[in-house]
Short mmCIF file of C-alpha atoms in Angstrom, two decimals:
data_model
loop_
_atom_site.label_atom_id
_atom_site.label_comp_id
_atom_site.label_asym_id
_atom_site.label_seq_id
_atom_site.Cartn_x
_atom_site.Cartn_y
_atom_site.Cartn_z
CA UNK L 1 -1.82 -4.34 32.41
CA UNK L 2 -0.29 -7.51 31.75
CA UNK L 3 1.46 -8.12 35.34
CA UNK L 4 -2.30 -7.78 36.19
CA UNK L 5 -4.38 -9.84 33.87
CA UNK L 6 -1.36 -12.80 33.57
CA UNK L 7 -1.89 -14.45 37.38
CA UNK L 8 -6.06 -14.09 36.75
CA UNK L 9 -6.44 -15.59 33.63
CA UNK L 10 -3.47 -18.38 34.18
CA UNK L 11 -5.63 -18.89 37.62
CA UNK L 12 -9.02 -19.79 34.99
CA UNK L 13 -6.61 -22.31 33.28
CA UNK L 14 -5.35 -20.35 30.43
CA UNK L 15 -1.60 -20.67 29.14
CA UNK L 16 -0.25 -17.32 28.42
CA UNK L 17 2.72 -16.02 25.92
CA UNK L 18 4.12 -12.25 25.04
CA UNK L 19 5.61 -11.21 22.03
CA UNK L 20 6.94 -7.79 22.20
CA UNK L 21 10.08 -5.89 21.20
CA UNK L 22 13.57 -6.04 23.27
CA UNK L 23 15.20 -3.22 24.96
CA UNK L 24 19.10 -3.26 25.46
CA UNK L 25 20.01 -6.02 27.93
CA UNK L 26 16.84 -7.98 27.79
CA UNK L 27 16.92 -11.73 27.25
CA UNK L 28 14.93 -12.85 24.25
CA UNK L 29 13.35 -14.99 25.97
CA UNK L 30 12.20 -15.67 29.87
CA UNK L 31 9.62 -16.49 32.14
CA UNK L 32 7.55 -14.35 33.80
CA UNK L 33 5.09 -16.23 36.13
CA UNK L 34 2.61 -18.43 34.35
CA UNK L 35 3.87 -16.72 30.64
CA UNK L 36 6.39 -17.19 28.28
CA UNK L 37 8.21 -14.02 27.40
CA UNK L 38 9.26 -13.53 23.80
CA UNK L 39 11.07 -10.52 22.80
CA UNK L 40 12.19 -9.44 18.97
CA UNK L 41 14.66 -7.05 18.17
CA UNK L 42 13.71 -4.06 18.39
CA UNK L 43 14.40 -0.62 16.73
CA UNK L 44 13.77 2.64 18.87
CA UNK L 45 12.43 5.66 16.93
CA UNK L 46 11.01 9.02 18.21
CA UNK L 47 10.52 7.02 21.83
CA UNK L 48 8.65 4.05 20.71
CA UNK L 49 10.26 0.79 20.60
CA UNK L 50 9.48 -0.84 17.20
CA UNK L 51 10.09 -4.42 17.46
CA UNK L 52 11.79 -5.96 13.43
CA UNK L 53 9.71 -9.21 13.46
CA UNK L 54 10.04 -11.98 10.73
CA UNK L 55 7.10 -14.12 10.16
CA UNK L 56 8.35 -17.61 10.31
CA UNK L 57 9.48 -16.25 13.92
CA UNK L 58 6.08 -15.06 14.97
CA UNK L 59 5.01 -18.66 13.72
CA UNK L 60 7.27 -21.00 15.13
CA UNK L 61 5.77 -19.31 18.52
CA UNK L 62 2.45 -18.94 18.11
CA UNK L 63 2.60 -23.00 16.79
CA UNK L 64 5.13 -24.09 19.83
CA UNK L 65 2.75 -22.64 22.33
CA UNK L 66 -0.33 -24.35 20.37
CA UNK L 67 -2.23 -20.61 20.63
CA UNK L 68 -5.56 -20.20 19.99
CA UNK L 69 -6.27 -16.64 19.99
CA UNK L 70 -4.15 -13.78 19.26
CA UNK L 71 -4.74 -10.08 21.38
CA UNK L 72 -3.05 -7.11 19.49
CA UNK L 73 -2.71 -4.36 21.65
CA UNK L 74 0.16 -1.87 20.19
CA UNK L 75 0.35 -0.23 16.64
CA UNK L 76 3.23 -1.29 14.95
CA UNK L 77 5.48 -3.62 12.41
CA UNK L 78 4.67 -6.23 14.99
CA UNK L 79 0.74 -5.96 14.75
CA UNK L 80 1.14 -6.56 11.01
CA UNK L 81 3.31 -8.71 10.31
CA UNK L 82 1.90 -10.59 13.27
CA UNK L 83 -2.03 -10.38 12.04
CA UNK L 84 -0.88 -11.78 8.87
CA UNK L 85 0.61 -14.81 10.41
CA UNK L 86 -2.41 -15.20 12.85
CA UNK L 87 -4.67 -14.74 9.46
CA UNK L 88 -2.70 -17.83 7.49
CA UNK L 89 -3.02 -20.07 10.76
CA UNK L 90 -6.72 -19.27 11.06
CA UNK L 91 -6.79 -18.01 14.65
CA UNK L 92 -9.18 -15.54 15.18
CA UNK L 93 -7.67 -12.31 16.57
CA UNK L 94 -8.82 -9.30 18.76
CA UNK L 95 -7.63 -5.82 19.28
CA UNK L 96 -7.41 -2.86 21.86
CA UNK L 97 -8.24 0.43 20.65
CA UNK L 98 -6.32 2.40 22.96
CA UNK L 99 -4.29 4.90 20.91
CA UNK L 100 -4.70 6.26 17.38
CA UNK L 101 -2.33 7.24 14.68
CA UNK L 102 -1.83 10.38 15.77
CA UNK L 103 -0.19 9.32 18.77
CA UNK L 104 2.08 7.39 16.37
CA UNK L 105 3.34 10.28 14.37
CA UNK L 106 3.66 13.37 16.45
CA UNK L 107 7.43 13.43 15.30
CA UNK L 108 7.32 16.31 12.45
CA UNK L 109 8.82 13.76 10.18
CA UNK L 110 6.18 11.58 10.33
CA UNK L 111 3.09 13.66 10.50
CA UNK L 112 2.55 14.14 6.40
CA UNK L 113 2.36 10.24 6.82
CA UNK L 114 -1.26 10.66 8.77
CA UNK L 115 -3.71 10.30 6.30
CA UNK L 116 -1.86 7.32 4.41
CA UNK L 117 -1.57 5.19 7.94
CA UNK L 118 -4.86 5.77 8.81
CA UNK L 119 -6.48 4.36 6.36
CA UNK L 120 -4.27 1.59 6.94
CA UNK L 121 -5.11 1.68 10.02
CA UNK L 122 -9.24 1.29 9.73
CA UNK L 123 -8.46 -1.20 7.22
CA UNK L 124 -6.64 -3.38 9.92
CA UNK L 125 -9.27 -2.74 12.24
CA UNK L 126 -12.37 -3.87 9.86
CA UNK L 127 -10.45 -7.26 9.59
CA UNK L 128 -9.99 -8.16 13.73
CA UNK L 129 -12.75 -10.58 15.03
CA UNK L 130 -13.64 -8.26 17.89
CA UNK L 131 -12.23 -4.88 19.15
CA UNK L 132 -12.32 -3.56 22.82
CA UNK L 133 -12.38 -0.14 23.38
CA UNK L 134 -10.94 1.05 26.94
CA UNK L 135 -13.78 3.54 28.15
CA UNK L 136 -17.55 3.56 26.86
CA UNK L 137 -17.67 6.59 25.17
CA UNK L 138 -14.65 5.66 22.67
CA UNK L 139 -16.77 2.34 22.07
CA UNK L 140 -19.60 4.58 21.15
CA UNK L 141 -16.97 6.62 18.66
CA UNK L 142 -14.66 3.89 16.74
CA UNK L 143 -17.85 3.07 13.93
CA UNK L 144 -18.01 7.07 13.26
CA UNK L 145 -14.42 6.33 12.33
CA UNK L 146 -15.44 3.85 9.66
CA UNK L 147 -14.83 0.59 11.58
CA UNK L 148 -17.44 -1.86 11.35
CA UNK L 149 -15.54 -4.79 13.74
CA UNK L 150 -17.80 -5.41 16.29
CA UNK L 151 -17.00 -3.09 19.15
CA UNK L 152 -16.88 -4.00 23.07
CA UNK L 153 -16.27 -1.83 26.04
CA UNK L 154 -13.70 -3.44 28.53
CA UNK L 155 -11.95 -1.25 31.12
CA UNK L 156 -8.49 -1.82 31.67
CA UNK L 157 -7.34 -3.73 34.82
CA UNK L 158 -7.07 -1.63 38.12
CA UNK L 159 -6.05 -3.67 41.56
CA UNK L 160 -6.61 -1.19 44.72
CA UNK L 161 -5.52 -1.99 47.99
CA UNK L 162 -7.34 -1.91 50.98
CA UNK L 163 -7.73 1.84 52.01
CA UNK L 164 -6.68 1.85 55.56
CA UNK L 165 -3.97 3.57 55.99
CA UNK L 166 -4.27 6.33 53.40
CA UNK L 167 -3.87 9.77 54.31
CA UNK L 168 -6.91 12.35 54.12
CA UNK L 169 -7.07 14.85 51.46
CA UNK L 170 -5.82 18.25 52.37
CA UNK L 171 -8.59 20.22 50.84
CA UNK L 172 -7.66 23.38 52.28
CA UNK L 173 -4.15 23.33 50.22
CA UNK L 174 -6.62 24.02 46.60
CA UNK L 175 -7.65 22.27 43.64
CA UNK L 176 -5.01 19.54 42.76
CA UNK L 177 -4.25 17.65 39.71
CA UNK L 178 -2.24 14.05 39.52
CA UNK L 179 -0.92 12.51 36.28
CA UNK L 180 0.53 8.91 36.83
CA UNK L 181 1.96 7.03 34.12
CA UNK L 182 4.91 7.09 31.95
CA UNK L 183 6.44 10.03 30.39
CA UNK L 184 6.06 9.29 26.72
CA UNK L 185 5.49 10.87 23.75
CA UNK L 186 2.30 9.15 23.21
CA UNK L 187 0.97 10.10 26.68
CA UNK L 188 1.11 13.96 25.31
CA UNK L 189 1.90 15.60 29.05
CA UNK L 190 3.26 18.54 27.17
CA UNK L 191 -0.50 19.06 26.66
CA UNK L 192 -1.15 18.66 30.55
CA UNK L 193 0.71 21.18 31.41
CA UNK L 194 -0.11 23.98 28.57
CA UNK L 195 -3.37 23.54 29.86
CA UNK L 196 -2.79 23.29 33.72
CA UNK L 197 -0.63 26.98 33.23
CA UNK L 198 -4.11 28.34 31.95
CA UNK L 199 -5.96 27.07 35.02
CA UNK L 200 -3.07 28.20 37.54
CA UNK L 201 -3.88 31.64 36.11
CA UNK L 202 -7.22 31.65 37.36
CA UNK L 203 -6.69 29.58 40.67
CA UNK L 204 -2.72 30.37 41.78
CA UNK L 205 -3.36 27.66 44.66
CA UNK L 206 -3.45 24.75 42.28
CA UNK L 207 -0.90 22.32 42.14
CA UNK L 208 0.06 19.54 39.22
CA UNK L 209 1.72 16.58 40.55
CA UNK L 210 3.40 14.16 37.58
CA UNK L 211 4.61 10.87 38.58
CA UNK L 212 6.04 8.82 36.18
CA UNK L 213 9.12 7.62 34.25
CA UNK L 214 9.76 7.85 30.39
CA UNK L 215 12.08 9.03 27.34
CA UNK L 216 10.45 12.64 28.33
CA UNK L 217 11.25 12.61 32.06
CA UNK L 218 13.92 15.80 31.76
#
């Protein structure tokens, strides 16, 4: 999403910069095209990378690069230590609602954790200026959940290329499913394909393609 939004928003004038966590061999800081790149260190746990921030850190960047609005789009120690810091400096903040706590706490460790982080988690939420919602129908969900932010629908960023070229559908070969994206925990494919061996029971023709990369891949 970001290697897409980065070029069109630098191209309206805006000045761009990432924090995020650091994987092994990754500089902690860098330039990628028209942002700055600024990566913590990071902690992996039950596949997610959990970046350790420190506040005067998060600070001392979002005051170099003279921000004035912060975009939280990943649960973690980063989103709150980071919304705290954004909250002291006045900067009004935003969020994508794109995964829940369950997606956070499928390791059997975690799960008696559930109820306690979610109410976290709405709290959070009922604090953010503004929170976008990647499909309508979630939108239409999130106040059920006890959210009052205001709520916006924006879909997330998809660049096609022209279609000449591409090959016509085989129909004849049966009803086909793709999944493309990564192979993560929080992506639940393990779910895709329970249910996918239920439908190949009833139509033997169909075929599941998976493309994709991830701590699951094996």
């Amino acid at each position: 999403h970001l290697q897409t939004i980065i070029p069109l928003l630098a191209a309206k004038g805006h000045q761009l910069c990432v924090i995020t966590s650091r994987r092994r061999g990754q500089p902690n800081q860098d330039q990628w095209q028209q942002a700055r790149i600024y990566r913590l260190p990071s902690l992996s746990l039950y596949g997610f990378d959990q970046a350790l921030p420190l506040g005067g850190r998060i600070g001392a960047i979002l005051e170099e690069n003279a921000v004035q609005l912060v975009h939280h789009h990943y649960l973690s120690l980063l989103l709150l230590r980071g919304f705290h810091v954004a909250a002291a400096l006045g900067l009004p903040q935003v969020y994508t609602y794109h995964m829940t706590v369950d997606h956070l706490t499928q390791a059997p460790p975690l799960k008696p954790l559930r109820g306690f982080l979610s109410k976290i988690y709405v709290n959070y939420c009922n604090r953010f200026d503004q929170i976008m919602a990647p499909s309508a129908k979630l939108a239409e969900e999130i106040p059920a959940l006890g959210i009052h932010s205001p709520v916006c629908f924006v879909s997330n960023p998809i660049v096609f290329s022209e279609p000449s070229g591409l090959p016509t559908p085989n129909n004849h070969l049966g009803f086909e499913i793709l999944y493309a994206g990564r192979l993560d925990p929080e992506k639940n494919v393990p779910l895709l394909i329970r249910a996918f061996a239920l439908l190949a029971d009833k139509l033997p023709r169909a075929k599941l393609r998976i493309a994709g990369k991830g701590t699951e891949e094996a």
